[in-house]
Amino acid sequence: MRLHQLTIHEARDRLTSGEFSAVELSEALLERILAVDNDVKAYLTLTPEEALAQAHAADRLLGSSQERPGSLVGIPLAVKDVLCTQGIRTTAGSRVLDNFVPPYDATVVARLKAAGAVILGKTNTDEFAMGSSTENSAFFTTRNPWDLDRVPGGSSGGSAAAVAAAECLGALGTDTGGSVRQPAGFCGVVGFKPSYGRVSRYGLIAFASSLDQVGVLTRDVTDAALLLEVIAGHDPRDSTSIGLPVPEYAASLTGDLRGVRVGVPREYFVAGMQSKVEEAVRAAVDVLADLGAEVHEIGLPHTEYALSVYYLIAPAEASANLARYDGVRYGLRVEGESLREMYTTTRGQGFGPEVKRRIMLGTYALSAGYYDAYYLKAQQVRTLIKADFDVAFEKVDVVVGPTTPSTAFRIGEKSGDPLQMYLSDVFTLSMNLAGICGLSLPCGFDDAGLPIGLQVMGPAWGEEQALRTAYAYEQATEWHTQRPVL
Amino acid sequence: MIRYEPVIGLEVHAQIHTASKMFCGCPVVADTGDVPSNTAVCPVCTGMPGTLPVVNRRAVELTLLTCLALDCEVPPTARFARKSYFYPDLPKGYQISQHALPFGRDGFLEIETAAGPKRIRINNVHLEEDAGKLYHGAGGSRVDLNRAGVPLIEIVTEPDLRSVEEVRAYAAALHAVLVYLGVNGGEMERGVMRFEASVSVRPAGSDALNPRHEIKNLNSFRALADAVAYEIAAQVETLTHGGAVAQQTVGWDEARGVTYVQRSKEYAEDYRYFPEPDLPPVDVDRAWVAALRAQLPELPAARRERFTSDYGLSGYDAALLTADRAVADYYEAVVSAGGAPKAAANWITGELFRLMKETGQTIQTVHVSPQALAELIQLVETDVITLGSGKTVLAEMFAAGGSARQIVAARGLAQISDTNALEQVIARIVEENPEEVRQYLEGKEQILSWLMGQVMRATHGKANPQVVQRLLHVQLEARRQ
């Protein structure tokens, strides 16, 4: 097996045993990127010099008997370009931040570095993480490694494609309404969005603050557990991060599902979804039952409102979060004859159409006379959606369903129809609204050979339950060993 | 002719002088221009992408203390909210403020008016962050964000004020409360307190609330009083001539002494408030509130009351001494060091204030310790020195420090009460001024004080005036025969 195809845990074991060096590993990944990224277009910015310097430092640590190396020492990873990296251009996929170089690291990036990881570069994203295909990136569209004519999903499409195409061993993404899980499903990798508050948002360029969460994209469940353990935990710089201790996630990977109660929501099998997706997910539920899980049909009755609620709350928060891109302090500035003209031309030229659409939606939802009918009502329904899950998790340990209603669509197929695009997140939005965790892992392929994602949801702070279930399924199946041919 | 009465409400913004800013670790620096622009800043207070606010607990405590001092209800949960508008001094495009759930509501502050004490109701007290500052020049405008993120407390009254005098009294009373609580040092020239006044007028006795003018950005007591007075007169003038007042936001042109329209109602800002998702609601724990209540210092009104009852001071002197917490503390230190209460009040509000005013010093910077002033007061009260010598001694202590007793000894200022010594001096003065003595004996009694002055001059002011008067009287009467 070639080095770039290793999982994080395989690479870690072999680095520790001295089979190869961290520099050799990083060089192998950089070569792989050179070989395939012209086709895949996963990376917005590559940082080979910094990566090799980090790899050299990792080799010194690995060779030293004094220091115990961090858990990710020498592991080459990629970071979605909405996460700030000190001294490295961070664009959020937007013209408005084309030239922005943050003077600070996002907390998750700092934690990766502290654990010894090597950061290869910044991956493509829909502008400000608003989208489901990377087609809203101001720079270019990332291709799905399984079919270069199709989208990788989004908004963390660059990270998902990079992991699937073996252009990194793992990656960080962010998930506001499915932006880690949906591309993981489309690209046949594992994508895990932790509970809201489990991971610090400091340095994550905000889209919708009450929904955003940093997640991980990896080749298998073990790697997801490893990465999450590094980035999780309270951060004094994020008041919404939780003060709970971080469990040893790897310890939850027992392979034993006996007695685990699995809920299957009837609302997640809807008319119009791809039949192959439904088949694969139902078959996966059977596998879980064979492994000793108790399967229960459950109801999440407010699911049908999730999309409407999401598209009021997320744009409302975004309309305020994106107000800071005004050309005054950093990023793009288009000079004007007046202050007002500077604002309007900077923002007019700096933002793409989807971002503008959401700013307008959100501004409207918050305006005087409409707040109660839109934003406030949406928050009330959000409480009902959360209550659905509270009730469900009294009866079951995890909830299982499809990640998306269909597999990866063609580039351009939905870019002219925002509503169709929004519907591709219909099964992933509710977890963000409820603040619970959700993981997508491969559970089959459709007739076109495109990956299908199985979504495993746990309650807030129930990451271990989700990981345990996903791991047992993964051990019983071979889907995760399939790799796209590039 | 209709008589009009003004209806005035005030919003007071006061900076909270915590060590660090409201939502980041940057220092709160003086707004004096001494600190170079954009040096007390960080990614959080400059609104860099991805940064998040963290609440300054001390700022919340000082806000809660203010709520308690103003007899506000303090709800168990408070929330921050985003107030959105675009302006170059506002880094995030929104200000983190409070809206539906402020720290305090429904309080009051009592002020003294000509008609007696009056309660001004407080609608709410909330906590927010200050914006930066803009400097406009020929080459363009510059933004300084040193002030951005400084904690700001906003205290909003009901429209209960009915005259410029009441506005002035309320502003001064609130200023005193904030300084007592240590919210800030009260230095108005540093912009620590800023006002917005909403002014309307109506026929006296009416309950109507008419369209109002909101006067923005008043940075001194004087600007506040002048702008409100101008608005009242202008609105009365408009109504008297059959015109109508439209709801407007106006600015105050200090140089010309007039207000000018900034925004009319049709262009009112829509701030699109919504709860700040980056900050969880603040749990205002009851035990925390109780602990803060216990920390609440004695407030100006209570202290004024106590000064009149405990020290027998006039209401006027008590008010003068309690307006500034440091002065009141100083006064009490003088009294507890043995200075007679009434004399101490006279010395401080008279000579000491005069010297402070002449030299631009504050009570914190004067060289005269409370012990030294108490000693001086005792020397005067026990006739060791005269009142006049006492003033000389105080001036010297004020200039160079030192103890009253040492200065009296060094300058030989001890009062002469020795009858024999004074009788000789008086005899000589009577001898040397026969014409004046004759006038006195003919009934021109006011000549006595001139003669006393001659004696005091001859003794370099050290003679005990009461003794001199008595002895002079005896010697003069003796000449009548």
PDB file of N, CA, C and O in Angstrom, chain B residues 418-475:
ATOM      1  N   ASP B 418      -1.172  86.261  76.176  1.00  0.00           N
ATOM      2  CA  ASP B 418      -0.609  86.781  77.420  1.00  0.00           C
ATOM      3  C   ASP B 418      -1.101  88.226  77.629  1.00  0.00           C
ATOM      4  O   ASP B 418      -0.794  89.132  76.871  1.00  0.00           O
ATOM      5  N   THR B 419      -1.871  88.470  78.703  1.00  0.00           N
ATOM      6  CA  THR B 419      -2.515  89.752  78.935  1.00  0.00           C
ATOM      7  C   THR B 419      -1.494  90.880  79.123  1.00  0.00           C
ATOM      8  O   THR B 419      -1.641  91.973  78.559  1.00  0.00           O
ATOM      9  N   ASN B 420      -0.428  90.598  79.889  1.00  0.00           N
ATOM     10  CA  ASN B 420       0.564  91.635  80.145  1.00  0.00           C
ATOM     11  C   ASN B 420       1.203  92.136  78.869  1.00  0.00           C
ATOM     12  O   ASN B 420       1.303  93.340  78.634  1.00  0.00           O
ATOM     13  N   ALA B 421       1.647  91.164  78.058  1.00  0.00           N
ATOM     14  CA  ALA B 421       2.308  91.534  76.809  1.00  0.00           C
ATOM     15  C   ALA B 421       1.354  92.323  75.930  1.00  0.00           C
ATOM     16  O   ALA B 421       1.729  93.365  75.365  1.00  0.00           O
ATOM     17  N   LEU B 422       0.110  91.884  75.808  1.00  0.00           N
ATOM     18  CA  LEU B 422      -0.848  92.560  74.943  1.00  0.00           C
ATOM     19  C   LEU B 422      -1.222  93.936  75.495  1.00  0.00           C
ATOM     20  O   LEU B 422      -1.385  94.890  74.715  1.00  0.00           O
ATOM     21  N   GLU B 423      -1.299  94.062  76.844  1.00  0.00           N
ATOM     22  CA  GLU B 423      -1.665  95.369  77.447  1.00  0.00           C
ATOM     23  C   GLU B 423      -0.658  96.443  77.074  1.00  0.00           C
ATOM     24  O   GLU B 423      -1.027  97.572  76.771  1.00  0.00           O
ATOM     25  N   GLN B 424       0.630  96.040  77.038  1.00  0.00           N
ATOM     26  CA  GLN B 424       1.665  97.006  76.664  1.00  0.00           C
ATOM     27  C   GLN B 424       1.504  97.455  75.217  1.00  0.00           C
ATOM     28  O   GLN B 424       1.603  98.649  74.914  1.00  0.00           O
ATOM     29  N   VAL B 425       1.244  96.492  74.340  1.00  0.00           N
ATOM     30  CA  VAL B 425       1.087  96.837  72.923  1.00  0.00           C
ATOM     31  C   VAL B 425      -0.124  97.762  72.750  1.00  0.00           C
ATOM     32  O   VAL B 425      -0.059  98.781  72.066  1.00  0.00           O
ATOM     33  N   ILE B 426      -1.210  97.429  73.436  1.00  0.00           N
ATOM     34  CA  ILE B 426      -2.445  98.203  73.299  1.00  0.00           C
ATOM     35  C   ILE B 426      -2.238  99.625  73.837  1.00  0.00           C
ATOM     36  O   ILE B 426      -2.648 100.614  73.202  1.00  0.00           O
ATOM     37  N   ALA B 427      -1.554  99.710  74.942  1.00  0.00           N
ATOM     38  CA  ALA B 427      -1.303 101.026  75.524  1.00  0.00           C
ATOM     39  C   ALA B 427      -0.546 101.891  74.542  1.00  0.00           C
ATOM     40  O   ALA B 427      -0.835 103.078  74.361  1.00  0.00           O
ATOM     41  N   ARG B 428       0.446 101.278  73.877  1.00  0.00           N
ATOM     42  CA  ARG B 428       1.254 102.019  72.906  1.00  0.00           C
ATOM     43  C   ARG B 428       0.380 102.483  71.730  1.00  0.00           C
ATOM     44  O   ARG B 428       0.445 103.640  71.333  1.00  0.00           O
ATOM     45  N   ILE B 429      -0.484 101.580  71.209  1.00  0.00           N
ATOM     46  CA  ILE B 429      -1.329 101.929  70.058  1.00  0.00           C
ATOM     47  C   ILE B 429      -2.279 103.073  70.452  1.00  0.00           C
ATOM     48  O   ILE B 429      -2.480 104.031  69.681  1.00  0.00           O
ATOM     49  N   VAL B 430      -2.844 103.008  71.663  1.00  0.00           N
ATOM     50  CA  VAL B 430      -3.786 104.040  72.124  1.00  0.00           C
ATOM     51  C   VAL B 430      -3.054 105.383  72.225  1.00  0.00           C
ATOM     52  O   VAL B 430      -3.559 106.427  71.809  1.00  0.00           O
ATOM     53  N   GLU B 431      -1.799 105.303  72.731  1.00  0.00           N
ATOM     54  CA  GLU B 431      -0.984 106.483  72.887  1.00  0.00           C
ATOM     55  C   GLU B 431      -0.692 107.140  71.538  1.00  0.00           C
ATOM     56  O   GLU B 431      -0.773 108.348  71.379  1.00  0.00           O
ATOM     57  N   GLU B 432      -0.379 106.296  70.536  1.00  0.00           N
ATOM     58  CA  GLU B 432       0.080 106.795  69.240  1.00  0.00           C
ATOM     59  C   GLU B 432      -1.053 107.312  68.357  1.00  0.00           C
ATOM     60  O   GLU B 432      -0.801 107.908  67.318  1.00  0.00           O
ATOM     61  N   ASN B 433      -2.322 107.039  68.727  1.00  0.00           N
ATOM     62  CA  ASN B 433      -3.423 107.402  67.837  1.00  0.00           C
ATOM     63  C   ASN B 433      -4.502 108.214  68.586  1.00  0.00           C
ATOM     64  O   ASN B 433      -5.658 107.812  68.655  1.00  0.00           O
ATOM     65  N   PRO B 434      -4.118 109.367  69.110  1.00  0.00           N
ATOM     66  CA  PRO B 434      -5.057 110.141  69.922  1.00  0.00           C
ATOM     67  C   PRO B 434      -6.292 110.580  69.152  1.00  0.00           C
ATOM     68  O   PRO B 434      -7.390 110.574  69.684  1.00  0.00           O
ATOM     69  N   GLU B 435      -6.128 110.915  67.866  1.00  0.00           N
ATOM     70  CA  GLU B 435      -7.270 111.387  67.083  1.00  0.00           C
ATOM     71  C   GLU B 435      -8.353 110.305  66.970  1.00  0.00           C
ATOM     72  O   GLU B 435      -9.537 110.562  67.164  1.00  0.00           O
ATOM     73  N   GLU B 436      -7.921 109.076  66.660  1.00  0.00           N
ATOM     74  CA  GLU B 436      -8.863 107.972  66.523  1.00  0.00           C
ATOM     75  C   GLU B 436      -9.543 107.654  67.849  1.00  0.00           C
ATOM     76  O   GLU B 436     -10.737 107.373  67.916  1.00  0.00           O
ATOM     77  N   VAL B 437      -8.731 107.736  68.934  1.00  0.00           N
ATOM     78  CA  VAL B 437      -9.285 107.460  70.259  1.00  0.00           C
ATOM     79  C   VAL B 437     -10.370 108.494  70.592  1.00  0.00           C
ATOM     80  O   VAL B 437     -11.434 108.144  71.103  1.00  0.00           O
ATOM     81  N   ARG B 438     -10.091 109.746  70.212  1.00  0.00           N
ATOM     82  CA  ARG B 438     -11.055 110.804  70.494  1.00  0.00           C
ATOM     83  C   ARG B 438     -12.368 110.522  69.751  1.00  0.00           C
ATOM     84  O   ARG B 438     -13.454 110.587  70.318  1.00  0.00           O
ATOM     85  N   GLN B 439     -12.232 110.169  68.462  1.00  0.00           N
ATOM     86  CA  GLN B 439     -13.436 109.860  67.665  1.00  0.00           C
ATOM     87  C   GLN B 439     -14.236 108.734  68.304  1.00  0.00           C
ATOM     88  O   GLN B 439     -15.452 108.775  68.367  1.00  0.00           O
ATOM     89  N   TYR B 440     -13.501 107.715  68.742  1.00  0.00           N
ATOM     90  CA  TYR B 440     -14.192 106.595  69.368  1.00  0.00           C
ATOM     91  C   TYR B 440     -14.962 107.057  70.593  1.00  0.00           C
ATOM     92  O   TYR B 440     -16.139 106.722  70.766  1.00  0.00           O
ATOM     93  N   LEU B 441     -14.295 107.839  71.390  1.00  0.00           N
ATOM     94  CA  LEU B 441     -14.913 108.255  72.651  1.00  0.00           C
ATOM     95  C   LEU B 441     -16.101 109.172  72.378  1.00  0.00           C
ATOM     96  O   LEU B 441     -17.033 109.257  73.159  1.00  0.00           O
ATOM     97  N   GLU B 442     -16.077 109.832  71.187  1.00  0.00           N
ATOM     98  CA  GLU B 442     -17.213 110.676  70.830  1.00  0.00           C
ATOM     99  C   GLU B 442     -18.368 109.858  70.270  1.00  0.00           C
ATOM    100  O   GLU B 442     -19.389 110.395  69.887  1.00  0.00           O
ATOM    101  N   GLY B 443     -18.187 108.577  70.182  1.00  0.00           N
ATOM    102  CA  GLY B 443     -19.315 107.713  69.789  1.00  0.00           C
ATOM    103  C   GLY B 443     -19.132 106.989  68.475  1.00  0.00           C
ATOM    104  O   GLY B 443     -19.996 106.221  68.028  1.00  0.00           O
ATOM    105  N   LYS B 444     -17.977 107.177  67.790  1.00  0.00           N
ATOM    106  CA  LYS B 444     -17.769 106.492  66.514  1.00  0.00           C
ATOM    107  C   LYS B 444     -17.186 105.104  66.810  1.00  0.00           C
ATOM    108  O   LYS B 444     -15.986 104.873  66.739  1.00  0.00           O
ATOM    109  N   GLU B 445     -18.096 104.196  67.125  1.00  0.00           N
ATOM    110  CA  GLU B 445     -17.646 102.912  67.674  1.00  0.00           C
ATOM    111  C   GLU B 445     -16.943 102.036  66.654  1.00  0.00           C
ATOM    112  O   GLU B 445     -16.148 101.181  67.017  1.00  0.00           O
ATOM    113  N   GLN B 446     -17.253 102.275  65.366  1.00  0.00           N
ATOM    114  CA  GLN B 446     -16.620 101.392  64.364  1.00  0.00           C
ATOM    115  C   GLN B 446     -15.105 101.589  64.298  1.00  0.00           C
ATOM    116  O   GLN B 446     -14.389 100.777  63.753  1.00  0.00           O
ATOM    117  N   ILE B 447     -14.618 102.658  64.926  1.00  0.00           N
ATOM    118  CA  ILE B 447     -13.173 102.909  64.955  1.00  0.00           C
ATOM    119  C   ILE B 447     -12.448 101.826  65.764  1.00  0.00           C
ATOM    120  O   ILE B 447     -11.265 101.583  65.607  1.00  0.00           O
ATOM    121  N   LEU B 448     -13.249 101.107  66.562  1.00  0.00           N
ATOM    122  CA  LEU B 448     -12.659 100.053  67.406  1.00  0.00           C
ATOM    123  C   LEU B 448     -11.973  99.004  66.540  1.00  0.00           C
ATOM    124  O   LEU B 448     -10.865  98.559  66.843  1.00  0.00           O
ATOM    125  N   SER B 449     -12.628  98.605  65.449  1.00  0.00           N
ATOM    126  CA  SER B 449     -12.038  97.532  64.634  1.00  0.00           C
ATOM    127  C   SER B 449     -10.760  98.019  63.949  1.00  0.00           C
ATOM    128  O   SER B 449      -9.831  97.260  63.736  1.00  0.00           O
ATOM    129  N   TRP B 450     -10.703  99.330  63.624  1.00  0.00           N
ATOM    130  CA  TRP B 450      -9.454  99.864  63.050  1.00  0.00           C
ATOM    131  C   TRP B 450      -8.333  99.778  64.072  1.00  0.00           C
ATOM    132  O   TRP B 450      -7.233  99.354  63.756  1.00  0.00           O
ATOM    133  N   LEU B 451      -8.658 100.134  65.299  1.00  0.00           N
ATOM    134  CA  LEU B 451      -7.651 100.068  66.360  1.00  0.00           C
ATOM    135  C   LEU B 451      -7.205  98.627  66.598  1.00  0.00           C
ATOM    136  O   LEU B 451      -6.030  98.351  66.792  1.00  0.00           O
ATOM    137  N   MET B 452      -8.187  97.705  66.521  1.00  0.00           N
ATOM    138  CA  MET B 452      -7.842  96.292  66.682  1.00  0.00           C
ATOM    139  C   MET B 452      -6.890  95.844  65.596  1.00  0.00           C
ATOM    140  O   MET B 452      -5.909  95.144  65.826  1.00  0.00           O
ATOM    141  N   GLY B 453      -7.158  96.320  64.393  1.00  0.00           N
ATOM    142  CA  GLY B 453      -6.276  95.985  63.267  1.00  0.00           C
ATOM    143  C   GLY B 453      -4.855  96.455  63.522  1.00  0.00           C
ATOM    144  O   GLY B 453      -3.892  95.752  63.180  1.00  0.00           O
ATOM    145  N   GLN B 454      -4.715  97.657  64.141  1.00  0.00           N
ATOM    146  CA  GLN B 454      -3.381  98.173  64.457  1.00  0.00           C
ATOM    147  C   GLN B 454      -2.665  97.246  65.429  1.00  0.00           C
ATOM    148  O   GLN B 454      -1.476  96.976  65.282  1.00  0.00           O
ATOM    149  N   VAL B 455      -3.432  96.750  66.402  1.00  0.00           N
ATOM    150  CA  VAL B 455      -2.843  95.847  67.396  1.00  0.00           C
ATOM    151  C   VAL B 455      -2.423  94.553  66.707  1.00  0.00           C
ATOM    152  O   VAL B 455      -1.328  94.036  66.929  1.00  0.00           O
ATOM    153  N   MET B 456      -3.310  94.000  65.855  1.00  0.00           N
ATOM    154  CA  MET B 456      -3.006  92.737  65.179  1.00  0.00           C
ATOM    155  C   MET B 456      -1.765  92.901  64.306  1.00  0.00           C
ATOM    156  O   MET B 456      -0.898  92.036  64.266  1.00  0.00           O
ATOM    157  N   ARG B 457      -1.664  94.082  63.641  1.00  0.00           N
ATOM    158  CA  ARG B 457      -0.505  94.296  62.791  1.00  0.00           C
ATOM    159  C   ARG B 457       0.772  94.352  63.617  1.00  0.00           C
ATOM    160  O   ARG B 457       1.781  93.760  63.250  1.00  0.00           O
ATOM    161  N   ALA B 458       0.686  95.020  64.755  1.00  0.00           N
ATOM    162  CA  ALA B 458       1.843  95.152  65.637  1.00  0.00           C
ATOM    163  C   ALA B 458       2.286  93.793  66.167  1.00  0.00           C
ATOM    164  O   ALA B 458       3.456  93.585  66.475  1.00  0.00           O
ATOM    165  N   THR B 459       1.332  92.852  66.265  1.00  0.00           N
ATOM    166  CA  THR B 459       1.690  91.519  66.785  1.00  0.00           C
ATOM    167  C   THR B 459       1.820  90.509  65.641  1.00  0.00           C
ATOM    168  O   THR B 459       1.823  89.298  65.872  1.00  0.00           O
ATOM    169  N   HIS B 460       1.914  91.006  64.449  1.00  0.00           N
ATOM    170  CA  HIS B 460       2.024  90.122  63.260  1.00  0.00           C
ATOM    171  C   HIS B 460       0.915  89.077  63.210  1.00  0.00           C
ATOM    172  O   HIS B 460       1.147  87.925  62.880  1.00  0.00           O
ATOM    173  N   GLY B 461      -0.277  89.508  63.601  1.00  0.00           N
ATOM    174  CA  GLY B 461      -1.449  88.640  63.481  1.00  0.00           C
ATOM    175  C   GLY B 461      -1.534  87.540  64.498  1.00  0.00           C
ATOM    176  O   GLY B 461      -2.420  86.681  64.420  1.00  0.00           O
ATOM    177  N   LYS B 462      -0.619  87.535  65.459  1.00  0.00           N
ATOM    178  CA  LYS B 462      -0.613  86.409  66.381  1.00  0.00           C
ATOM    179  C   LYS B 462      -1.460  86.659  67.627  1.00  0.00           C
ATOM    180  O   LYS B 462      -1.660  85.776  68.433  1.00  0.00           O
ATOM    181  N   ALA B 463      -1.904  87.875  67.821  1.00  0.00           N
ATOM    182  CA  ALA B 463      -2.686  88.195  69.026  1.00  0.00           C
ATOM    183  C   ALA B 463      -4.043  87.516  68.960  1.00  0.00           C
ATOM    184  O   ALA B 463      -4.650  87.421  67.894  1.00  0.00           O
ATOM    185  N   ASN B 464      -4.493  87.040  70.106  1.00  0.00           N
ATOM    186  CA  ASN B 464      -5.822  86.446  70.204  1.00  0.00           C
ATOM    187  C   ASN B 464      -6.841  87.560  70.081  1.00  0.00           C
ATOM    188  O   ASN B 464      -6.892  88.458  70.920  1.00  0.00           O
ATOM    189  N   PRO B 465      -7.607  87.576  69.020  1.00  0.00           N
ATOM    190  CA  PRO B 465      -8.496  88.715  68.755  1.00  0.00           C
ATOM    191  C   PRO B 465      -9.477  88.971  69.892  1.00  0.00           C
ATOM    192  O   PRO B 465      -9.749  90.143  70.216  1.00  0.00           O
ATOM    193  N   GLN B 466     -10.007  87.895  70.512  1.00  0.00           N
ATOM    194  CA  GLN B 466     -10.967  88.117  71.600  1.00  0.00           C
ATOM    195  C   GLN B 466     -10.326  88.851  72.783  1.00  0.00           C
ATOM    196  O   GLN B 466     -10.908  89.764  73.377  1.00  0.00           O
ATOM    197  N   VAL B 467      -9.094  88.426  73.093  1.00  0.00           N
ATOM    198  CA  VAL B 467      -8.391  89.057  74.223  1.00  0.00           C
ATOM    199  C   VAL B 467      -8.099  90.518  73.894  1.00  0.00           C
ATOM    200  O   VAL B 467      -8.295  91.424  74.718  1.00  0.00           O
ATOM    201  N   VAL B 468      -7.650  90.763  72.649  1.00  0.00           N
ATOM    202  CA  VAL B 468      -7.331  92.136  72.233  1.00  0.00           C
ATOM    203  C   VAL B 468      -8.571  93.025  72.375  1.00  0.00           C
ATOM    204  O   VAL B 468      -8.519  94.106  72.933  1.00  0.00           O
ATOM    205  N   GLN B 469      -9.680  92.491  71.901  1.00  0.00           N
ATOM    206  CA  GLN B 469     -10.900  93.307  71.925  1.00  0.00           C
ATOM    207  C   GLN B 469     -11.279  93.681  73.363  1.00  0.00           C
ATOM    208  O   GLN B 469     -11.624  94.829  73.644  1.00  0.00           O
ATOM    209  N   ARG B 470     -11.160  92.661  74.241  1.00  0.00           N
ATOM    210  CA  ARG B 470     -11.538  92.899  75.633  1.00  0.00           C
ATOM    211  C   ARG B 470     -10.622  93.959  76.274  1.00  0.00           C
ATOM    212  O   ARG B 470     -11.079  94.940  76.850  1.00  0.00           O
ATOM    213  N   LEU B 471      -9.293  93.803  76.092  1.00  0.00           N
ATOM    214  CA  LEU B 471      -8.330  94.705  76.715  1.00  0.00           C
ATOM    215  C   LEU B 471      -8.417  96.114  76.134  1.00  0.00           C
ATOM    216  O   LEU B 471      -8.331  97.112  76.862  1.00  0.00           O
ATOM    217  N   LEU B 472      -8.622  96.192  74.828  1.00  0.00           N
ATOM    218  CA  LEU B 472      -8.725  97.495  74.158  1.00  0.00           C
ATOM    219  C   LEU B 472      -9.942  98.248  74.691  1.00  0.00           C
ATOM    220  O   LEU B 472      -9.873  99.435  75.005  1.00  0.00           O
ATOM    221  N   HIS B 473     -11.015  97.519  74.813  1.00  0.00           N
ATOM    222  CA  HIS B 473     -12.241  98.101  75.335  1.00  0.00           C
ATOM    223  C   HIS B 473     -12.014  98.686  76.732  1.00  0.00           C
ATOM    224  O   HIS B 473     -12.399  99.829  77.018  1.00  0.00           O
ATOM    225  N   VAL B 474     -11.323  97.911  77.584  1.00  0.00           N
ATOM    226  CA  VAL B 474     -11.060  98.355  78.955  1.00  0.00           C
ATOM    227  C   VAL B 474     -10.235  99.645  78.946  1.00  0.00           C
ATOM    228  O   VAL B 474     -10.568 100.625  79.614  1.00  0.00           O
ATOM    229  N   GLN B 475      -9.127  99.626  78.134  1.00  0.00           N
ATOM    230  CA  GLN B 475      -8.245 100.804  78.123  1.00  0.00           C
ATOM    231  C   GLN B 475      -8.956 102.044  77.574  1.00  0.00           C
ATOM    232  O   GLN B 475      -8.767 103.152  78.067  1.00  0.00           O
TER     233      GLN B 475
END
